[in-house]
Coordinates of C-alpha atoms in Angstrom, one line a residue:
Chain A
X1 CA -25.7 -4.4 -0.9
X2 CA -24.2 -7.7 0.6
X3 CA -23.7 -8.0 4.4
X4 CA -20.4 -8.0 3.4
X5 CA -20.5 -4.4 2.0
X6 CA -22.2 -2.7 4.9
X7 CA -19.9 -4.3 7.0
X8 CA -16.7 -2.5 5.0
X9 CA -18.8 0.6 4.4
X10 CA -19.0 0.9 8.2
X11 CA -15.7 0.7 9.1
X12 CA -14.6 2.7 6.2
X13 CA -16.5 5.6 7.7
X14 CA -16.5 4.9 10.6
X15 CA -12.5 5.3 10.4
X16 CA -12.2 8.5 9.4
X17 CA -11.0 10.9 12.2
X18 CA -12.2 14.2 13.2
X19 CA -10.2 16.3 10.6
X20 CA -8.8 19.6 11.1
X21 CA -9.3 22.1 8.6
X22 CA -6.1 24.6 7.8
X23 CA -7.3 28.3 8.8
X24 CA -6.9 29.4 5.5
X25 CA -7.1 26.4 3.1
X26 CA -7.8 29.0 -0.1
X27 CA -5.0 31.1 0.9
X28 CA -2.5 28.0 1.6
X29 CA -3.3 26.4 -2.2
X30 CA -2.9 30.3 -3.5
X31 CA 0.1 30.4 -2.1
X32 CA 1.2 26.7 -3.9
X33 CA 0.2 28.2 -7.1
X34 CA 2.2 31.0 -6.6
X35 CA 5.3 29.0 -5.8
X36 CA 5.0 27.2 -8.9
X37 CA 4.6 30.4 -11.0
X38 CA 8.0 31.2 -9.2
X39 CA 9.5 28.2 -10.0
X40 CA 8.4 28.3 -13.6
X41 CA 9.9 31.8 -14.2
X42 CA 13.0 30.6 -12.6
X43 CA 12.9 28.3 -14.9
X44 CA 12.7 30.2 -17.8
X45 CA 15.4 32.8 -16.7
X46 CA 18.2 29.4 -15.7
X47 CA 17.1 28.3 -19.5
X48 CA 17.6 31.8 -20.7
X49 CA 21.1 31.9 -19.0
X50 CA 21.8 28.6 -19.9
X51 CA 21.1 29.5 -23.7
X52 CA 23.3 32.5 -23.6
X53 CA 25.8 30.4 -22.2
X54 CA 26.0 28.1 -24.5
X55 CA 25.7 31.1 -27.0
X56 CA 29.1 31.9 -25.9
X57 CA 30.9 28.6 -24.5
X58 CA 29.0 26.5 -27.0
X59 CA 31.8 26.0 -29.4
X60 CA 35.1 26.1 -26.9
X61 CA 33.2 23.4 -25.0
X62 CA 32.5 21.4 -28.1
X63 CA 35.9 22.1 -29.7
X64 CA 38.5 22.1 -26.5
X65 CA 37.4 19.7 -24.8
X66 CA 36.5 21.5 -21.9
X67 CA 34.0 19.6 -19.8
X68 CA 30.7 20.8 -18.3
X69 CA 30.7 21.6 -15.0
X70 CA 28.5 18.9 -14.2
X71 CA 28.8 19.5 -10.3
X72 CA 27.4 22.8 -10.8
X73 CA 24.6 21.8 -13.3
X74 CA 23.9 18.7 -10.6
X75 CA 23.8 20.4 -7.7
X76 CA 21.2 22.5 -9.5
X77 CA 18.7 20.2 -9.9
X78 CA 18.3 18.0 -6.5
X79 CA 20.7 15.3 -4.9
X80 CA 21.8 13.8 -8.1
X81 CA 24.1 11.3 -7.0
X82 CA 22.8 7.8 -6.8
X83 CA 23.1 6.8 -3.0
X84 CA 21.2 3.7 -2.7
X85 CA 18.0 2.0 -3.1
X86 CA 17.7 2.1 0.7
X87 CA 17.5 5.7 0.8
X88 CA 15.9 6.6 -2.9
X89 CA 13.1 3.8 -2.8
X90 CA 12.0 3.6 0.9
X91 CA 8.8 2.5 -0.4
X92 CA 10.2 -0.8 -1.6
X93 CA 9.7 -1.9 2.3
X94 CA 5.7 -1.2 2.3
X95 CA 4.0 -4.0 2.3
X96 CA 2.7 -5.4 -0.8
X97 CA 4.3 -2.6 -2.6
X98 CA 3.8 -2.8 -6.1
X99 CA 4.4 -0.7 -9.1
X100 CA 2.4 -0.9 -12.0
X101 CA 3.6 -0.5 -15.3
X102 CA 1.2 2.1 -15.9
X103 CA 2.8 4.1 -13.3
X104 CA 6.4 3.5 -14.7
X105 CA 4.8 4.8 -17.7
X106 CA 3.9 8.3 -16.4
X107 CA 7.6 9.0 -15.4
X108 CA 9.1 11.3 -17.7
X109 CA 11.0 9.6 -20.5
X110 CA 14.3 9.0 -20.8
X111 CA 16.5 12.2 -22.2
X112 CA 18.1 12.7 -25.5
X113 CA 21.0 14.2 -23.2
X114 CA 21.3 11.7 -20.8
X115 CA 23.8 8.8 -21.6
X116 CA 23.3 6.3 -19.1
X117 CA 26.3 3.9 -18.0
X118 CA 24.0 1.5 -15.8
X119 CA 21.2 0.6 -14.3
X120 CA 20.2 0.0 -11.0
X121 CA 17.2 -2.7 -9.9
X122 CA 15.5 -1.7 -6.3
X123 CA 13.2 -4.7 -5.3
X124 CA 12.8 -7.1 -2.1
X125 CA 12.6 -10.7 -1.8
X126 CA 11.7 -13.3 0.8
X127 CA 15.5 -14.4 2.1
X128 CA 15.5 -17.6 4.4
X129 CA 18.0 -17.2 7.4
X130 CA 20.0 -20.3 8.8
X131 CA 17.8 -20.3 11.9
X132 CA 14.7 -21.1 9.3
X133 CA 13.1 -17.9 9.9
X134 CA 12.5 -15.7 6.9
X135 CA 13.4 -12.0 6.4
X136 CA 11.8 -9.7 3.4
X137 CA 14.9 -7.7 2.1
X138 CA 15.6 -5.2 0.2
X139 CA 18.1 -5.8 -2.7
X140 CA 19.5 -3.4 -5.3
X141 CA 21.3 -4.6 -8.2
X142 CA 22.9 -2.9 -11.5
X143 CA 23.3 -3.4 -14.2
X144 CA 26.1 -2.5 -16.4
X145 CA 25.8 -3.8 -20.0
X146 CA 23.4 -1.0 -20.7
X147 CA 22.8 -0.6 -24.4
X148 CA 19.8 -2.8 -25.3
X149 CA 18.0 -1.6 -22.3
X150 CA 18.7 1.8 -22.7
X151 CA 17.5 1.5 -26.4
X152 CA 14.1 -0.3 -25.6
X153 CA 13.4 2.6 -22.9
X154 CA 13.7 5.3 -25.5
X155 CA 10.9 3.6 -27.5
X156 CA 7.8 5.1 -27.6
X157 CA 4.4 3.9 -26.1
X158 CA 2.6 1.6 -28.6
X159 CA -0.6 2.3 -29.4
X160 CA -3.3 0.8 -26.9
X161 CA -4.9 -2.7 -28.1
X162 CA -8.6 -1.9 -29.3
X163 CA -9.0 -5.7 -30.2
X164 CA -6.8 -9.4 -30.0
X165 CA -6.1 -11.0 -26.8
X166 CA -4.6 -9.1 -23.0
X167 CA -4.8 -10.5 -20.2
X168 CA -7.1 -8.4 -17.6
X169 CA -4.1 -8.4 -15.3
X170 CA -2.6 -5.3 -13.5
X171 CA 0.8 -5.7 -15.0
X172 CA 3.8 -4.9 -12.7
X173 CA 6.8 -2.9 -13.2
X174 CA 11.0 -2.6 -12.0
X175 CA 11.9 0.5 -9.7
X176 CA 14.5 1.3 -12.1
X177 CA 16.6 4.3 -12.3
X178 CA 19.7 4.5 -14.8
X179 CA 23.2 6.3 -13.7
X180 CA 25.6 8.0 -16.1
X181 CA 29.2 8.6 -15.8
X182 CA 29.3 11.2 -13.3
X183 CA 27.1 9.0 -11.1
X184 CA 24.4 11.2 -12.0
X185 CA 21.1 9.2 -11.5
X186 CA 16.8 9.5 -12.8
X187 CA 13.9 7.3 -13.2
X188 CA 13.2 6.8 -16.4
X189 CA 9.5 6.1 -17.7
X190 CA 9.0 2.5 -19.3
X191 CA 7.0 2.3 -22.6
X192 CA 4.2 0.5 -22.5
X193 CA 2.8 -1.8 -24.9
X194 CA -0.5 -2.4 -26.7
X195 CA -2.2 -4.7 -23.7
X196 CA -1.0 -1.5 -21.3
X197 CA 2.1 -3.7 -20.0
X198 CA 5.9 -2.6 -20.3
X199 CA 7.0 -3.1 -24.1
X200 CA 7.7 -6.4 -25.0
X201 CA 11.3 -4.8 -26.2
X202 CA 11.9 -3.5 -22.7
X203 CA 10.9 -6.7 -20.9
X204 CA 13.3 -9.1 -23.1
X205 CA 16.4 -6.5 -22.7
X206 CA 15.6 -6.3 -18.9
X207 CA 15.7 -10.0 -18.9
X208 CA 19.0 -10.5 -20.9
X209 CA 20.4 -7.8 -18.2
X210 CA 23.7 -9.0 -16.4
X211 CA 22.9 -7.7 -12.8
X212 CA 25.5 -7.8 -10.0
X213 CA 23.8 -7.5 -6.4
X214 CA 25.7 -4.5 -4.9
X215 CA 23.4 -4.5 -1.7
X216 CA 20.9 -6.1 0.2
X217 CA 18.9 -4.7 3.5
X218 CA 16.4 -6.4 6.2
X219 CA 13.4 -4.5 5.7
X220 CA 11.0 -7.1 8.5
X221 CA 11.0 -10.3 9.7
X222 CA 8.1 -12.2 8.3
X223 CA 8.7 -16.0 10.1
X224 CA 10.2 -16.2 13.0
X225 CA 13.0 -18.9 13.3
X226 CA 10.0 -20.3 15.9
X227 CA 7.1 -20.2 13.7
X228 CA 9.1 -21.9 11.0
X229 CA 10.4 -24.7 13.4
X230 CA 6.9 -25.1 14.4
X231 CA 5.3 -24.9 11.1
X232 CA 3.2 -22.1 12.8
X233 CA 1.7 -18.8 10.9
X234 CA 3.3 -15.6 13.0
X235 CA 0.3 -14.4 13.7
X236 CA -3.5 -15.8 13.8
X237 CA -6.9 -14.2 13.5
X238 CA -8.4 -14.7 17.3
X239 CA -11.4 -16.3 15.6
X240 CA -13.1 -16.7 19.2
X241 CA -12.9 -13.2 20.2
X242 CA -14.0 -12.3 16.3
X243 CA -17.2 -14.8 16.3
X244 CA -18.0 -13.8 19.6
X245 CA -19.5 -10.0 18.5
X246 CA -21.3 -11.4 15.6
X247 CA -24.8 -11.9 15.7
X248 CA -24.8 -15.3 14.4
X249 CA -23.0 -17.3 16.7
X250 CA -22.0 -21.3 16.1
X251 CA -24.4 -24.0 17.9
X252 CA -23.2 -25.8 20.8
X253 CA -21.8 -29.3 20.0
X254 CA -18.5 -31.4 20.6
X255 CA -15.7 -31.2 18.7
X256 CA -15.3 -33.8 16.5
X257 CA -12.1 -36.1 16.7
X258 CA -8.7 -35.7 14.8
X259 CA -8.4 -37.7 11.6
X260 CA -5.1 -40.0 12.1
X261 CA -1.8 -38.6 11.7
X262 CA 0.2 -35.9 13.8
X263 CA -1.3 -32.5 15.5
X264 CA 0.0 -29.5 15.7
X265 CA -0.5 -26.5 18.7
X266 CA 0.0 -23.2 17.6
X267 CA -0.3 -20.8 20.8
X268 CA -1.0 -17.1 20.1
X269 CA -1.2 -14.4 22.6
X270 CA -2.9 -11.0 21.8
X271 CA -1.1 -7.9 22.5
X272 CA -1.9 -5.1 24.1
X273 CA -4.2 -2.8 21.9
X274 CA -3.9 -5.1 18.9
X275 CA -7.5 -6.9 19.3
X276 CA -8.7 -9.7 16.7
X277 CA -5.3 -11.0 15.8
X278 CA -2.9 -13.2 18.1
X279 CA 1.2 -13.5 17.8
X280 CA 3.1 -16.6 17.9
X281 CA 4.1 -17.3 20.9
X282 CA 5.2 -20.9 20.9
X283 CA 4.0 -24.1 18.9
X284 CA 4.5 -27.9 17.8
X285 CA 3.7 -31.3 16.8
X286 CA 2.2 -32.9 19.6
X287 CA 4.0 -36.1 21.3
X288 CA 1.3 -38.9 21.1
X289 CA 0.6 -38.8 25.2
X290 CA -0.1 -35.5 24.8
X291 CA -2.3 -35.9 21.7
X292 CA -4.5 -38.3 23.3
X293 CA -4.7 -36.3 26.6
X294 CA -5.9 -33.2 24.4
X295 CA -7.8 -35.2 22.0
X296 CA -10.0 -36.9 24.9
X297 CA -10.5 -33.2 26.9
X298 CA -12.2 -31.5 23.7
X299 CA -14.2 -34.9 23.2
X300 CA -15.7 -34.6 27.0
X301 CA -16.2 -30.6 26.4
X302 CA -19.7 -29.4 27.5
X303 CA -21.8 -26.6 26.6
X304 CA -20.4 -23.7 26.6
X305 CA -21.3 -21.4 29.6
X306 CA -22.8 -17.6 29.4
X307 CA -19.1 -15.6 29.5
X308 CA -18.2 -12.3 27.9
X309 CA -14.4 -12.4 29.0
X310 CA -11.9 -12.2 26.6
X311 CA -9.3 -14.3 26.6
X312 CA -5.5 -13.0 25.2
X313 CA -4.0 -16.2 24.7
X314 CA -5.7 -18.4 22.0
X315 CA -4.5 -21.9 20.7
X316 CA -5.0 -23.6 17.3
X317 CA -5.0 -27.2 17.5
X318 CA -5.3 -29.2 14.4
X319 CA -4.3 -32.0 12.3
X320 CA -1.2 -31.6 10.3
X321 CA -2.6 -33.0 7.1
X322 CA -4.9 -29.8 6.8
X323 CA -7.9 -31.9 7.3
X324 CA -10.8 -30.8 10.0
X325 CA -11.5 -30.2 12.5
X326 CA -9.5 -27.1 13.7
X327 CA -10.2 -26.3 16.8
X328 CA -9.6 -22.9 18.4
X329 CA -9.4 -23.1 22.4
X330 CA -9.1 -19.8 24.9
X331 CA -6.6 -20.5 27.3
X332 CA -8.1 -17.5 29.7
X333 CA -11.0 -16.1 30.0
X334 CA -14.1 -18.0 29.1
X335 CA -11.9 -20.8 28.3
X336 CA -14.5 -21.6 25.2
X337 CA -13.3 -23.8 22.5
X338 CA -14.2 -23.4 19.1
X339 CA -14.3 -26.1 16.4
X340 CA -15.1 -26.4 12.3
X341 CA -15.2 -29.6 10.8
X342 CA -17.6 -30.9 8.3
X343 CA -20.7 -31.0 10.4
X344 CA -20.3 -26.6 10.8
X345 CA -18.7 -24.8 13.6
X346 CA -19.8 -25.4 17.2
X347 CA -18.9 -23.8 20.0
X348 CA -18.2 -25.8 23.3
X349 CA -16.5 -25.2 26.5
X350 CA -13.3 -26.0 28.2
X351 CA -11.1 -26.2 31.0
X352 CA -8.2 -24.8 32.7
X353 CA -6.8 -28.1 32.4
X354 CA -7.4 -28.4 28.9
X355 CA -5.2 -25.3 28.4
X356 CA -2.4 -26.3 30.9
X357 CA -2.1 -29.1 28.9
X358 CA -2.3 -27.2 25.3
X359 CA -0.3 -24.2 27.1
X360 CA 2.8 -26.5 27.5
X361 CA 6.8 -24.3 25.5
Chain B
X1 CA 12.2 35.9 5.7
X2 CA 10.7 35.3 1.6
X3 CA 7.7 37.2 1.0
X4 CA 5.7 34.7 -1.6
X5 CA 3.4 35.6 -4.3
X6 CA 0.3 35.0 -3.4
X7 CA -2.6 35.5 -6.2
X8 CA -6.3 35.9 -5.4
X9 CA -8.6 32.9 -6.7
X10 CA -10.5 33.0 -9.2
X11 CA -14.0 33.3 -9.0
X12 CA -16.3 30.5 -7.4
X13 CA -13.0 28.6 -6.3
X14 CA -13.0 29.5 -2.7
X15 CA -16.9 28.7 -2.5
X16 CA -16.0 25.4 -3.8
X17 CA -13.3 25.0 -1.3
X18 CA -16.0 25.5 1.6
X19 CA -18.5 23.3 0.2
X20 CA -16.7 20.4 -0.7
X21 CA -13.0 20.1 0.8
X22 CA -14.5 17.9 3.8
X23 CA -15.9 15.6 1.3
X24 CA -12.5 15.2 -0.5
X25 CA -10.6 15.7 2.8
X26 CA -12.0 12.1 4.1
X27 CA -11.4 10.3 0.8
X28 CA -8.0 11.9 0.6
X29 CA -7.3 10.2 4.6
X30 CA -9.1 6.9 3.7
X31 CA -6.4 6.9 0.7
X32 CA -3.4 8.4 2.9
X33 CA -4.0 6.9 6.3
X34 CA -2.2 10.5 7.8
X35 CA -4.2 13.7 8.1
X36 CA -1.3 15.6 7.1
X37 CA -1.0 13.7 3.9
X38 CA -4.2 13.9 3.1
X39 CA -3.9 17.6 3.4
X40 CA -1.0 17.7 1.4
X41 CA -2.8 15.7 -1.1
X42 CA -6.4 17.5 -1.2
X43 CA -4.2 21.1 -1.4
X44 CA -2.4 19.5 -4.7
X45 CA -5.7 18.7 -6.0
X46 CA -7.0 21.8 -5.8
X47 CA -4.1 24.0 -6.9
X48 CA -3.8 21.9 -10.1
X49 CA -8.1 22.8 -9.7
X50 CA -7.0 26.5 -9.6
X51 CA -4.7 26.4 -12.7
X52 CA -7.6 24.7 -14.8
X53 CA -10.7 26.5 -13.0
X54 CA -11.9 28.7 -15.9
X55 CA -12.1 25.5 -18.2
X56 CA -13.3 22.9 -15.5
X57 CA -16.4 25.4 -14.6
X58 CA -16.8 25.7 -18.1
X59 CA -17.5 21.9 -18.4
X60 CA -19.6 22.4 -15.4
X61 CA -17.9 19.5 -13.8
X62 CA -15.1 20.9 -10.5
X63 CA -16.5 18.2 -8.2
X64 CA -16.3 15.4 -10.6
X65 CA -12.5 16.8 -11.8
X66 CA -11.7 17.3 -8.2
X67 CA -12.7 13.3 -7.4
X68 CA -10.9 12.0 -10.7
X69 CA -8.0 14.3 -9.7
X70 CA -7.7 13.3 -5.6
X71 CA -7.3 9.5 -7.1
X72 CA -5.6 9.5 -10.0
X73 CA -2.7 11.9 -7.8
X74 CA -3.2 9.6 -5.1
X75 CA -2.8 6.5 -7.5
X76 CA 0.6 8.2 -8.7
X77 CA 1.6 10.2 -5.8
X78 CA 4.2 7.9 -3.7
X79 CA 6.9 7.4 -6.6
X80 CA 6.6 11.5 -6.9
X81 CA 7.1 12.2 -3.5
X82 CA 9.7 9.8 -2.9
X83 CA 11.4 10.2 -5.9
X84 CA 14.6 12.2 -5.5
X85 CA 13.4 15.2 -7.4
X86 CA 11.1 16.0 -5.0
X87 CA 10.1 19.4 -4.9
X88 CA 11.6 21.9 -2.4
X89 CA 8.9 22.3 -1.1
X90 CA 8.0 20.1 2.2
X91 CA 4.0 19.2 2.7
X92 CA 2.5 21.2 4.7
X93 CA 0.9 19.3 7.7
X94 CA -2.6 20.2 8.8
X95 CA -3.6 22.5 11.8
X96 CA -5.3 18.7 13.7
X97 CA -2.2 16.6 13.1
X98 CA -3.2 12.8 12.5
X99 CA -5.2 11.1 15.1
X100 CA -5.4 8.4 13.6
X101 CA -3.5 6.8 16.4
X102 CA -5.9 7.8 19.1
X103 CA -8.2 4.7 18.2
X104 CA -7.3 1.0 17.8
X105 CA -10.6 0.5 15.9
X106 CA -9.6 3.5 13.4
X107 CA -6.0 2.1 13.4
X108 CA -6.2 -1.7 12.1
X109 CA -8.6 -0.2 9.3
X110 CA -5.7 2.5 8.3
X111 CA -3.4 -0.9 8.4
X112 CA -5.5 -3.0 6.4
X113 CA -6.0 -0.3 3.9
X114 CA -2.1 0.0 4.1
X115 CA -1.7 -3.4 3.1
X116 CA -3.5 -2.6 -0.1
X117 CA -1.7 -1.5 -3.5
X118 CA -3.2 2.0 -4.4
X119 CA -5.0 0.8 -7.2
X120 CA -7.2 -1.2 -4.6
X121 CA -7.5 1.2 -2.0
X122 CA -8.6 3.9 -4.5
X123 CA -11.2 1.3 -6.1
X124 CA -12.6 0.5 -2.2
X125 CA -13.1 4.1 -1.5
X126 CA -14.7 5.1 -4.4
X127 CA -16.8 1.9 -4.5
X128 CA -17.5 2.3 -0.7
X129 CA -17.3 5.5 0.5
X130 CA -18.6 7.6 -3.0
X131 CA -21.3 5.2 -3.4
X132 CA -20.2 5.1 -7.0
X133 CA -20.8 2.3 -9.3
X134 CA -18.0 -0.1 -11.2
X135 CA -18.8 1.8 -14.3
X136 CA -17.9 5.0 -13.0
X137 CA -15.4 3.8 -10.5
X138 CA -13.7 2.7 -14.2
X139 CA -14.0 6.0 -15.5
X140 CA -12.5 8.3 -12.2
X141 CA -9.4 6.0 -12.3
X142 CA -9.3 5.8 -16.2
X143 CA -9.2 1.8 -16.8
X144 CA -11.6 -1.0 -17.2
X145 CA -14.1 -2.3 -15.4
X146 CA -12.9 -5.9 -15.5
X147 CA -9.8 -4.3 -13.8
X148 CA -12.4 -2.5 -11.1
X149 CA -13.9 -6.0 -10.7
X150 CA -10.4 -7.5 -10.3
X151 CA -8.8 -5.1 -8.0
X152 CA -12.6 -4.4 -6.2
X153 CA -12.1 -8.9 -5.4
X154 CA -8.4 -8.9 -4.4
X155 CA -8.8 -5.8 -1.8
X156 CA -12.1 -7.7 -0.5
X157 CA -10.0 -10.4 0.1
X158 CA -7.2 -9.0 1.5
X159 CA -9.7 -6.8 4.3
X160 CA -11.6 -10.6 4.7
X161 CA -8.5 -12.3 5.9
X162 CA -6.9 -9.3 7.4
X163 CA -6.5 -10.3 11.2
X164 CA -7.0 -6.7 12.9
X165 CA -10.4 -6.1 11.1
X166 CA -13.6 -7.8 12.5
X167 CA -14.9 -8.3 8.9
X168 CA -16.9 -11.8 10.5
X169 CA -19.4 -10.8 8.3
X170 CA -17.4 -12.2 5.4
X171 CA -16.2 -15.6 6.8
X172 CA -20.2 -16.4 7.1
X173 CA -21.5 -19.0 5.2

């Protein structure tokens, strides 16, 4: 086991909190079980009913035209009306959500009875704003040329690929629900194919689909307008603070000097109960005076000095081309300064002055 | 107020409950991040255990069922529950509520475990916590073990550069 794996063992178990059994676990699962036994002899008895029904409506409903009474039959069976994909898909705003297409395959598959007359896409997508700050939203579309669609999801699975060529990808899948003419709404499962991805049927008709977006939602903000002006990440691992409780920290040296070309501060300030990872508070590309001036005070850092302090605020300074050194300073605390470059990381230590002049809106 | 049918277990279940619900209980929180979930979600394991008992004990195998069962529901679980036919049924929380909260240290690892799909945080508890191998990682969540290996890589990743853990370990050269 890697260093690595401890290390995520650990905090895996070490996460866990003190859990607090139900008094009577056996008797709250018993009482599950019988809830579903209820449910399934209702069941039964509303299909029962339903069959006599029909028995005697049947024909008068086929024959005069005399329409189900959907409202009832809806109002049966759940909130049935499509609302939104705000309120039906909230999970669309987790982070990294993603549905695979195996799970889109487990849904239950599309009725014989249900006649779909659109379709409506849930999804979210990285929006720029006119400040240059970007937004994840939610957007719903649909859908309403239905027919190809509708066909390829009341395919069956194909059989699973024993041999030939699938990528060993986990392949992703639409939040899709289809609505009919009473506005009447499900999820329908999608069919997979033989590499365990959505039929290739499904995926060309969802393609072809003429979607109209009907609504769009913030769900976060993921770059401030600030960030983006400064070209600044939102938030920053406080890499000091992070080395610090490692066993193995970085040798003393000085950091080595900026390749030519523009610099860039990015200062980060750690909240309150949020350890190991700073937020943006302000940033930019450095006017040449102040280049130099920062440039020359990490060149004449020293050793650092014994300090366990933490410092909140934290400063990246490096060179806009991406090439070393990046050097981390403390702008509290210990006021240590961190660099990588090609030679290794070293860790040397700076000055108040140093951040005053880093620590500059 | 409704008076519910409540039928007795059958035989051995509640001995299994007692012996191994802890075990499950802290996969099912690693997976959930909420205590109350992963109540919810341990209690639908084990009724679905209930309905099959007689032939699981006949294979010999409730614990191993119970395991494949707490992922592969987990793995499946948020399109049912948010899906609009939700049962009538709401969850029903646990008696310690989550205190989750109570602890930064316990908190960033509930958000980076958060920030991973289900299929990842399923194959980092099983690889991490059960001790088990890729092999039979593969065979609890029913698919390859090039897709363990894959998913097993991207979650490492995504805890490595995932600013609230102190994962150092992993930026070492």
């Amino acid at each position: 086991m890697t260093p690595e794996d401890e290390d995520i063992k650990r905090l895996l178990n070490g996460a866990v909190p003190v859990l607090a059994a139900p008094e009577d676990r056996v008797g709250a699962v018993a009482r599950r079980v019988g809830r579903q036994r209820q449910r399934l002899l209702a069941g039964s008895a509303f299909a029962l009913v339903l069959a006599v029904g029909l028995g005697f409506g049947g024909v008068r409903m086929l024959g005069g035209g005399v329409t189900t009474p959907a409202t009832t039959l809806g109002a049966s069976v759940e909130p049935s009306r499509w609302v939104s994909c705000e309120r039906t898909a909230p999970e669309q705003g987790l982070l990294r959500y993603h549905l695979t297409a195996d799970e889109a395959a487990d849904l239950p598959r599309l009725d014989d009875g249900f006649v779909p007359v659109a379709v409506v896409l849930c999804g979210q997508e990285q929006q720029r704003r006119p400040d240059g700050g970007e937004d994840m939203m939610g957007v719903e579309r649909r859908g309403e040329d239905v027919a190809a669609i509708v066909a390829a999801l009341r395919l069956p699975d194909e059989p699973t690929a024993t041999e030939g060529p699938c990528f060993a990808m986990l392949p992703g899948a639409p939040w899709l629900a289809v609505v009919d003419a009473d506005g009447r709404w499900t999820r329908p499962g999608i069919p997979l194919g033989r590499c365990r991805a959505s039929r290739p049927e499904f995926t060309q008709a969802l393609r072809a689909l003429q979607t109209t977006t009907v609504a769009t939602w913030r769900i976060r903000e993921v770059i401030s307008a600030e960030a983006a002006a400064s070209g600044c990440s939102e938030s920053y691992k406080d890499v000091i603070a992070l080395q610090a409780t490692t066993e193995s920290s970085p040798r003393p040296g000085t950091p080595t000097p900026f390749p030519s070309g523009p610099v860039r501060v990015c200062v980060y300030e750690v909240a309150q109960g949020r350890d190991g990872a700073g937020e943006f508070v302000h940033g930019t590309v450095l006017p040449e005076d102040r280049r130099v001036a920062i440039e020359q005070a990490l060149l004449a850092a020293g050793p650092p000095k014994p300090c366990t302090e933490h410092a909140r605020r934290f400063a990246l300074v490096h060179s806009v081309s991406g090439f070393d050194p990046q050097n981390y300073v403390e702008l509290g605390g210990c006021h240590r300064i961190m660099s990588t470059g090609s030679g290794g990381t070293v860790f040397a230590q700076g000055e108040a002055a140093l951040a005053e002049l880093i620590d500059k809106p | 107020m409704q008076r519910l049918w409540e039928p007795a277990p059958p035989e051995g279940f509640a001995q299994f409950v007692a012996a191994r619900s802890d075990a499950l209980l802290r996969s099912a929180w690693l997976l959930t991040g909420d205590a109350g979930r992963a109540e919810d979600l341990l209690q639908t394991v084990l009724t679905d255990l209930w309905r099959r008992w007689a032939s699981i004990t006949d294979g010999g195998q409730p614990e191993a069922y119970a395991r494949k069962a707490l992922f592969t529901t987990y793995v499946s679980w948020w399109r049912r529950r948010w899906r609009a036919e939700i049962p009538s049924d709401p969850p029903e929380r646990s008696a310690g509520g989550d205190t989750a909260g109570e602890s930064a240290d316990r908190d960033a690892v509930r958000r980076a475990l958060a920030r991973l799909s289900r299929q990842q945080r399923a194959v980092v508890v099983l690889r991490y916590v059960e001790d088990l191998s890729v092999q039979r990682t593969a065979e609890v969540l029913g698919c390859s073990e090039n897709t363990v290996k894959v998913q097993s890589l991207r979650a490492l990743r995504s805890l490595r550069t995932d600013p609230n853990l102190e994962l150092f370990a992993a930026g070492r050269p």
